XYZ file of C-alpha atoms in Angstrom:
395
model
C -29.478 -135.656 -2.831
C -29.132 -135.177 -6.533
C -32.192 -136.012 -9.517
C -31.338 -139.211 -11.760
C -30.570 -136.320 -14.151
C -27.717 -135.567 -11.890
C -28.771 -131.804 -11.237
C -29.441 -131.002 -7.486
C -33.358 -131.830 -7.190
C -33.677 -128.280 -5.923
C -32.343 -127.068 -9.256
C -34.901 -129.238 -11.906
C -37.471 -126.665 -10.797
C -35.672 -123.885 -11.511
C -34.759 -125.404 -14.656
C -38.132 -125.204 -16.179
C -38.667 -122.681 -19.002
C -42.487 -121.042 -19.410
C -41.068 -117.115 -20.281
C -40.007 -116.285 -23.091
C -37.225 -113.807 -22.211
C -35.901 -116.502 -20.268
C -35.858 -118.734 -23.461
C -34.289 -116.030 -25.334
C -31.454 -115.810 -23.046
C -30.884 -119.481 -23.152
C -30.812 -119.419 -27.178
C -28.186 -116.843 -27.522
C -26.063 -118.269 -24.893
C -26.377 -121.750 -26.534
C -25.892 -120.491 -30.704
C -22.194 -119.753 -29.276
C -21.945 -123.335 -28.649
C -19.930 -125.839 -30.894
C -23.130 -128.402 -29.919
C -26.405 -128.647 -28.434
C -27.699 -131.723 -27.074
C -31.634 -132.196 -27.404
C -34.515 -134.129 -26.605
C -38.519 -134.037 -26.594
C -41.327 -135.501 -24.712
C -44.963 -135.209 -26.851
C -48.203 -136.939 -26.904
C -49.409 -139.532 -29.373
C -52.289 -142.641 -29.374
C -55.220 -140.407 -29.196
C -54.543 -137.964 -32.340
C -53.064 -138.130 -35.891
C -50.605 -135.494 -35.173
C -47.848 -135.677 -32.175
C -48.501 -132.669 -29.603
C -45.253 -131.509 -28.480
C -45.472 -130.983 -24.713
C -41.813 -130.567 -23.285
C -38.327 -129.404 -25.131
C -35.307 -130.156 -23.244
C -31.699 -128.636 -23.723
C -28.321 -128.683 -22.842
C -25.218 -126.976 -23.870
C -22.076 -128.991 -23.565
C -21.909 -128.414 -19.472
C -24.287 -130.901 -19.586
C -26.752 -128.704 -17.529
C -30.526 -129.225 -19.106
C -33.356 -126.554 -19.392
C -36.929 -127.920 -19.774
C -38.892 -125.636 -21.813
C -42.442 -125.911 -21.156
C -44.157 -126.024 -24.741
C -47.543 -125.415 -23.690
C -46.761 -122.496 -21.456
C -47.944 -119.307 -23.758
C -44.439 -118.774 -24.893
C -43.375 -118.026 -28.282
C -40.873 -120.823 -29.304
C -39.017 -119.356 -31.862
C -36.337 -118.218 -30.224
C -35.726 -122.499 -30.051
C -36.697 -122.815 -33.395
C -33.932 -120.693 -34.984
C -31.350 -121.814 -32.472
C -32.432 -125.459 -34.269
C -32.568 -124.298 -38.138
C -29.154 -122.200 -37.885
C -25.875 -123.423 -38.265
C -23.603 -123.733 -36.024
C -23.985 -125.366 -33.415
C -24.357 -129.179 -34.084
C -27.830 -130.347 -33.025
C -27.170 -133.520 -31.227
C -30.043 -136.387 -30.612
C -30.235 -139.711 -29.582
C -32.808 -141.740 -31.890
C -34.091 -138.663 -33.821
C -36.128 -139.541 -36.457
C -39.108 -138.493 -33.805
C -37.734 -135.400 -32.471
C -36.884 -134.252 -36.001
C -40.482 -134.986 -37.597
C -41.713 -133.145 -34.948
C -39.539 -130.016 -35.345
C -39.936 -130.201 -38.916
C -44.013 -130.224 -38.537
C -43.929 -127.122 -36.751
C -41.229 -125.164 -38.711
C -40.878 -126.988 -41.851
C -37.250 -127.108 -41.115
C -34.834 -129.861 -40.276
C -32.710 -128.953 -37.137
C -28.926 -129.136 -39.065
C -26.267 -129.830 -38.507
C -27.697 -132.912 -37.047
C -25.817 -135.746 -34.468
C -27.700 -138.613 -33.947
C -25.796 -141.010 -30.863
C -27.541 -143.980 -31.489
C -26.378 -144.333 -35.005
C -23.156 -143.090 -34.476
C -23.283 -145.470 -31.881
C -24.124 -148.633 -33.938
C -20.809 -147.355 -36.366
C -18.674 -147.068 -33.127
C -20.162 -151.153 -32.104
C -22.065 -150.217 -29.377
C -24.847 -152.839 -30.690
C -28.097 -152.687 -32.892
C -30.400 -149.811 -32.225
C -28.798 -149.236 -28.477
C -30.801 -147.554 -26.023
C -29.588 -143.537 -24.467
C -30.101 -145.563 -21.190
C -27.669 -148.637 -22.168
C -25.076 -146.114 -23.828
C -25.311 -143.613 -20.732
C -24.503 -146.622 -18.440
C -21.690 -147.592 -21.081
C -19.968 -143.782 -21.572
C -21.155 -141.950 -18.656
C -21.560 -144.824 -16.075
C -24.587 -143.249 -15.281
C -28.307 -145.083 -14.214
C -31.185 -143.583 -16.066
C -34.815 -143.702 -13.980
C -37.573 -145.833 -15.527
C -40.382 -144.447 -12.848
C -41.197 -141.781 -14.886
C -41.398 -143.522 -18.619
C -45.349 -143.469 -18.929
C -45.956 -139.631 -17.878
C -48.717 -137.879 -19.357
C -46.319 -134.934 -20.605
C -49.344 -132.699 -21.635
C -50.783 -132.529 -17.747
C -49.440 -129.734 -15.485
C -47.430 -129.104 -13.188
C -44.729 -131.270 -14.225
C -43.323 -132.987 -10.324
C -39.661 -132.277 -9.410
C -39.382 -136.385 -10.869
C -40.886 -136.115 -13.774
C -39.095 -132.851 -14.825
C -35.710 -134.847 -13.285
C -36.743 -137.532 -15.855
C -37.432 -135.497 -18.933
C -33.838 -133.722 -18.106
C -31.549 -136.630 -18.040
C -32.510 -137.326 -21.334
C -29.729 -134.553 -22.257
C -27.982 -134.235 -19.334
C -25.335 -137.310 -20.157
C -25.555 -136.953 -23.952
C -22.344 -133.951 -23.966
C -20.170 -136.788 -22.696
C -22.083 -139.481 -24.991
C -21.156 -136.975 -28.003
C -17.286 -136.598 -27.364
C -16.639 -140.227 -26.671
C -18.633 -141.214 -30.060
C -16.655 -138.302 -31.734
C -13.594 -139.539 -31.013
C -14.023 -142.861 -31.525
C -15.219 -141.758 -34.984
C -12.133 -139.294 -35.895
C -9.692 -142.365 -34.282
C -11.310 -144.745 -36.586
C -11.973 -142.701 -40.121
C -14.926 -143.054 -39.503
C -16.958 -140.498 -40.091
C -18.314 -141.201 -43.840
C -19.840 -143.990 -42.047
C -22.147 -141.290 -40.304
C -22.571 -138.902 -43.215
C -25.103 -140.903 -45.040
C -27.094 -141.625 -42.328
C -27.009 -138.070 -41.592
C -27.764 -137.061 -44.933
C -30.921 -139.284 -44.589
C -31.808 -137.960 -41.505
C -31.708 -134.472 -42.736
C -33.674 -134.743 -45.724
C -37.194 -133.048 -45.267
C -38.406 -135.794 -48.002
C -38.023 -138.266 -44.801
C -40.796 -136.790 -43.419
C -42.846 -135.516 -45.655
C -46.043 -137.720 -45.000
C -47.655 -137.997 -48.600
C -50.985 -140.184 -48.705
C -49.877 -141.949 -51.847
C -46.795 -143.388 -49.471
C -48.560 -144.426 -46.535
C -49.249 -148.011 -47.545
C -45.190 -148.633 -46.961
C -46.025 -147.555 -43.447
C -49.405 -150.220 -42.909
C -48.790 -153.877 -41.940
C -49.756 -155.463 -45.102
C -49.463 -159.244 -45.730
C -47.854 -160.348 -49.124
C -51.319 -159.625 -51.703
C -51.788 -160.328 -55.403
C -51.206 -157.287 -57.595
C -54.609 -156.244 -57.658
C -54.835 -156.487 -53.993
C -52.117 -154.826 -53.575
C -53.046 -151.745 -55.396
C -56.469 -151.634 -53.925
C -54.826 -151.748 -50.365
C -52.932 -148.807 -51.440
C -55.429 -146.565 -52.289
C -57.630 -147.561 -49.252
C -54.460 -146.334 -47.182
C -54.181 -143.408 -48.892
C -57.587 -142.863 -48.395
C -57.392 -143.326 -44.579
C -54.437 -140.873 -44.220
C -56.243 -138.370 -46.022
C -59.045 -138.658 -43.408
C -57.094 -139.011 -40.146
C -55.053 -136.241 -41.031
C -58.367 -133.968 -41.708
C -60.116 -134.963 -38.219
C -56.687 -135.238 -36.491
C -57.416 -138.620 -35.586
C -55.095 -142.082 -35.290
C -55.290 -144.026 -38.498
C -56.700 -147.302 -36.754
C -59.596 -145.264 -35.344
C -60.344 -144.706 -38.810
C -60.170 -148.040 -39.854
C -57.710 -150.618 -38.552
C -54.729 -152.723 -40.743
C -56.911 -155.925 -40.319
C -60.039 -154.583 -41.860
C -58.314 -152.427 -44.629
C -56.180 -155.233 -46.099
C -59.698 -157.714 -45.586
C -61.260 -155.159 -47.685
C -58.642 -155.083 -50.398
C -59.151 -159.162 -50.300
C -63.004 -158.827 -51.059
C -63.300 -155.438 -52.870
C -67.068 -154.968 -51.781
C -68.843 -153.040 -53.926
C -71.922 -151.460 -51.116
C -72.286 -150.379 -48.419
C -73.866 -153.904 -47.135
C -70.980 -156.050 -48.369
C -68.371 -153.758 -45.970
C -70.393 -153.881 -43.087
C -69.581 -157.692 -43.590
C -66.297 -157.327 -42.876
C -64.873 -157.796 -39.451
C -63.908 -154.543 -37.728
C -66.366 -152.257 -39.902
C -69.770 -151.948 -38.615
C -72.645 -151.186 -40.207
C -72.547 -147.361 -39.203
C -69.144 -146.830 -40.294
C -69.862 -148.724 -43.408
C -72.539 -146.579 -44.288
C -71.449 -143.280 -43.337
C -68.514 -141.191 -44.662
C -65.619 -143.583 -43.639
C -67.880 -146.285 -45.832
C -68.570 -144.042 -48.703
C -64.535 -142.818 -49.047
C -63.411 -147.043 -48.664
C -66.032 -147.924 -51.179
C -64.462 -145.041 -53.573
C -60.901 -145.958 -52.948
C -61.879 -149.476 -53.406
C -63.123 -148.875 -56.547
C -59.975 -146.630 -57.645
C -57.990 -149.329 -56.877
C -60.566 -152.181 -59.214
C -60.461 -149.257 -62.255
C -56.225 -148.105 -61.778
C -53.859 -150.347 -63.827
C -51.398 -152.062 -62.706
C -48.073 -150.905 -62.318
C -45.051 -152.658 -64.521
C -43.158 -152.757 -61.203
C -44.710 -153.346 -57.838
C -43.755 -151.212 -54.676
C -43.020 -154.158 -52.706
C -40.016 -156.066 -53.697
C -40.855 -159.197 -55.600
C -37.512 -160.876 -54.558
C -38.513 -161.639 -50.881
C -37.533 -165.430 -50.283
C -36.341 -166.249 -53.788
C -33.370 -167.840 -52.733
C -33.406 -168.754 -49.336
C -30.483 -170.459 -49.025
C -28.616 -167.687 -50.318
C -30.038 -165.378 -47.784
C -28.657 -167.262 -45.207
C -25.496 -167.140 -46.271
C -25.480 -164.235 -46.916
C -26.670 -163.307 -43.150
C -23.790 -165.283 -41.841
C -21.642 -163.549 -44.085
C -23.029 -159.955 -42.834
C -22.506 -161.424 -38.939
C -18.903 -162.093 -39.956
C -17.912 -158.871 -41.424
C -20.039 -156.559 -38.910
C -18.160 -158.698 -35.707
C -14.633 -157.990 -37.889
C -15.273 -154.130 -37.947
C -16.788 -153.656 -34.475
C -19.985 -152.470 -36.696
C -24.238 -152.783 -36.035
C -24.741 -155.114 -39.015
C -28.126 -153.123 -39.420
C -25.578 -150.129 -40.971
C -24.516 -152.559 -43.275
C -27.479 -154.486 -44.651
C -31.513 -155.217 -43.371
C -32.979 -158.188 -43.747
C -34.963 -157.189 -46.656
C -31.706 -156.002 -48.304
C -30.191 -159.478 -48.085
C -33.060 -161.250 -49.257
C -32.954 -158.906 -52.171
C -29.449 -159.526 -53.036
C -30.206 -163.066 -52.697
C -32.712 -163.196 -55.740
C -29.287 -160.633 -57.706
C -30.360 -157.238 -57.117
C -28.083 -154.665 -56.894
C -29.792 -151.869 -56.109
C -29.200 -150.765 -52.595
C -27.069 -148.721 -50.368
C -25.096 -151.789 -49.440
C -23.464 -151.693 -52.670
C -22.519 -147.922 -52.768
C -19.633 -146.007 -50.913
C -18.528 -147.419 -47.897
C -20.653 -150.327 -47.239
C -19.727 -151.488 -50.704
C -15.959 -151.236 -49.720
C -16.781 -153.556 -46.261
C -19.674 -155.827 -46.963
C -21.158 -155.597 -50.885
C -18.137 -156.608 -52.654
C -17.797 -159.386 -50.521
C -21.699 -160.330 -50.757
C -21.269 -159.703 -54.370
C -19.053 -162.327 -54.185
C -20.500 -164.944 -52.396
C -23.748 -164.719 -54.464
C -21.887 -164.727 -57.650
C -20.157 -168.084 -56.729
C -16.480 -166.696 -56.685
C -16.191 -167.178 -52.880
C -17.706 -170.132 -50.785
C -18.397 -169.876 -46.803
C -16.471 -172.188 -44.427
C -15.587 -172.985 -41.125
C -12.510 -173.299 -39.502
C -11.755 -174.001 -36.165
C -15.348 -172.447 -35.124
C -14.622 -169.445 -36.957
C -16.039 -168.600 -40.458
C -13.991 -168.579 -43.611
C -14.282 -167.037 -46.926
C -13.010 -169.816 -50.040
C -11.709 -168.612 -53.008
C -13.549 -170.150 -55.568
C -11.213 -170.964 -59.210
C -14.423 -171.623 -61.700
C -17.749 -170.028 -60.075
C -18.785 -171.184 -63.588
């Protein structure tokens, strides 16, 4: 009988990792590689910062180790293997993985593969899921059971360690077929940028002053606006010190009804649904009321952080989302590698700005969205199929 990770079940124990001679071993075998597929299963909900509980490897045999992060083992050993180049670091979805990595070393593992992206270039779908594309490359079934684990509680069952290991176990094969599909196609720019993105420690660098962009915020007046900001900022600052989630601080509802009232005491937060009178009068209170009134004394900025642009021109954006359907389906493309939503209701109201109209998205989809919005092409349909009309006098 063999695990879903499709090791023998008698051999996930035996790939668990809790020395650190045996990690060492593992390292220098795998910095010969030309690639290294990895994956990570950590803890989050109940503090600020993610606790990295399990690390799992494979080299391109496709046979995974599970290294036990909370054994007392000294992890470096993995953390050089991940900061040196070669070999080629590959992920599926890493953006997690990678912040974690880089919050422990202050490194980003490079050089870095991420599957589901190069995925999306190679028209696998939007965002597709390691368990959809393993199905799709490797014709293999990845186990749900084992989703919800509690990674930080020991011992780790024979499942749950099977689990955590086909996480890697499929992606060698996932990595060639993308690869080639990328060198067959020219493709390869296509990844670069999002690689270049993915790489770049600014990505997740977690400065207070930024974390607004990450809070659900409703469209607010200027002044608003700029409160809100501060009162985020001011919330990071203090989950981050007592290593707590942001909404146990104070939730998205409450901060942006704060911004909408700006109350000036203690008394007038305590009004406010979700804050109650002992938070509103003890040091969470105090800080709001002080970034509240930051936010009442700051001047407002020439340019807001939010784009003003949003639903300008809506029937442009729709257009313009047909249009980005049509040219995504023609090159076998994610349209999300092409344009967001956001980005087309940008270029809707005329800006420019954006990666869409750079490099190789520019060559595929923003000369032709250029274009349409500037009136020298119309959208049509023939025979079920959209059309692009040359258009004599956009004038």
């Amino acid at each position: 009988m063999r695990a879903p990770s499709g090791q023998p079940r008698a051999a996930v124990r035996e790939s668990l990792i809790t020395e650190t001679a045996d990690l060492e071993r593992l390292c220098d075998r795998l910095a010969d590689e030309p690639f290294v597929c990895i994956d990570t299963e950590f803890l989050s909900g109940q503090t600020f910062w993610p606790k990295l509980c399990l690390v799992q490897v494979a080299g391109p045999d496709g046979h995974g180790h599970a290294v036990d992060a909370l054994a007392e083992l000294d992890l470096d050993p993995l953390y050089r293997l991940l900061n040196e180049a070669p070999p080629i670091k590959v992920f599926h979805a890493c953006r997690q993985d990678v912040g974690i990595f880089f919050l422990a070393t202050g490194f980003v593992p490079t050089p870095l593969f991420d599957t589901q992206v190069a995925a999306m270039a190679c028209g696998y779908g939007e965002a597709v899921s390691y368990a959809n594309l393993a199905h799709a490359i490797a014709d293999a079934t990845i186990s749900k059971a084992d989703r919800y684990t509690d990674w930080s509680r020991r011992p780790l069952s024979p499942a749950q360690l099977a689990y955590a290991l086909a996480d890697v176990t499929h992606l060698p094969a996932i990595y060639r077929k993308l690869a080639g599909q990328l060198n067959s196609t020219d493709r390869w720019e296509w990844l670069d940028e999002e690689m270049e993105t993915l790489t770049d420690p600014d990505s997740y660098r977690l400065q207070p002053e930024e974390a607004w962009r990450r809070t659900k915020l409703p469209p607010l007046p200027p002044r608003q606006q700029l409160i809100a900001q501060y009162l985020a900022a001011a919330r990071e600052e203090m989950a981050r010190k007592a290593d707590r989630p942001r909404r146990w601080i104070l939730s998205d509802e409450a901060l942006v009804q704060i911004a909408r009232t700006a109350p000036a005491s203690a008394g007038e937060l305590a009004e406010i649904r979700g804050v109650s009178d002992t938070v509103a009068r003890g040091r969470t209170g105090s800080r709001m009321l002080a970034a509240v009134r930051e936010g009442v004394a700051a001047p407002l900025p020439k340019a807001e952080g939010r784009p003003k642009s949003r639903h300008k021109s809506p029937a442009a954006a729709v257009l313009l989302r047909a249009l980005l359907r049509q040219v995504a389906a023609e090159h076998g493309i994610a349209s999300k590698l092409l344009a967001s939503t956001e980005e087309l209701d940008r270029m809707a109201a005329g800006d420019r700005d954006m990666p869409a109209f750079r490099g190789w998205r520019n060559r595929v989809f923003g000369q032709r969205a250029a274009a349409l919005c500037d009136g020298r092409i119309a959208l049509g349909v023939d025979g079920g199929k959209l059309r692009e009309i040359p258009v004599d006098d956009p004038g």
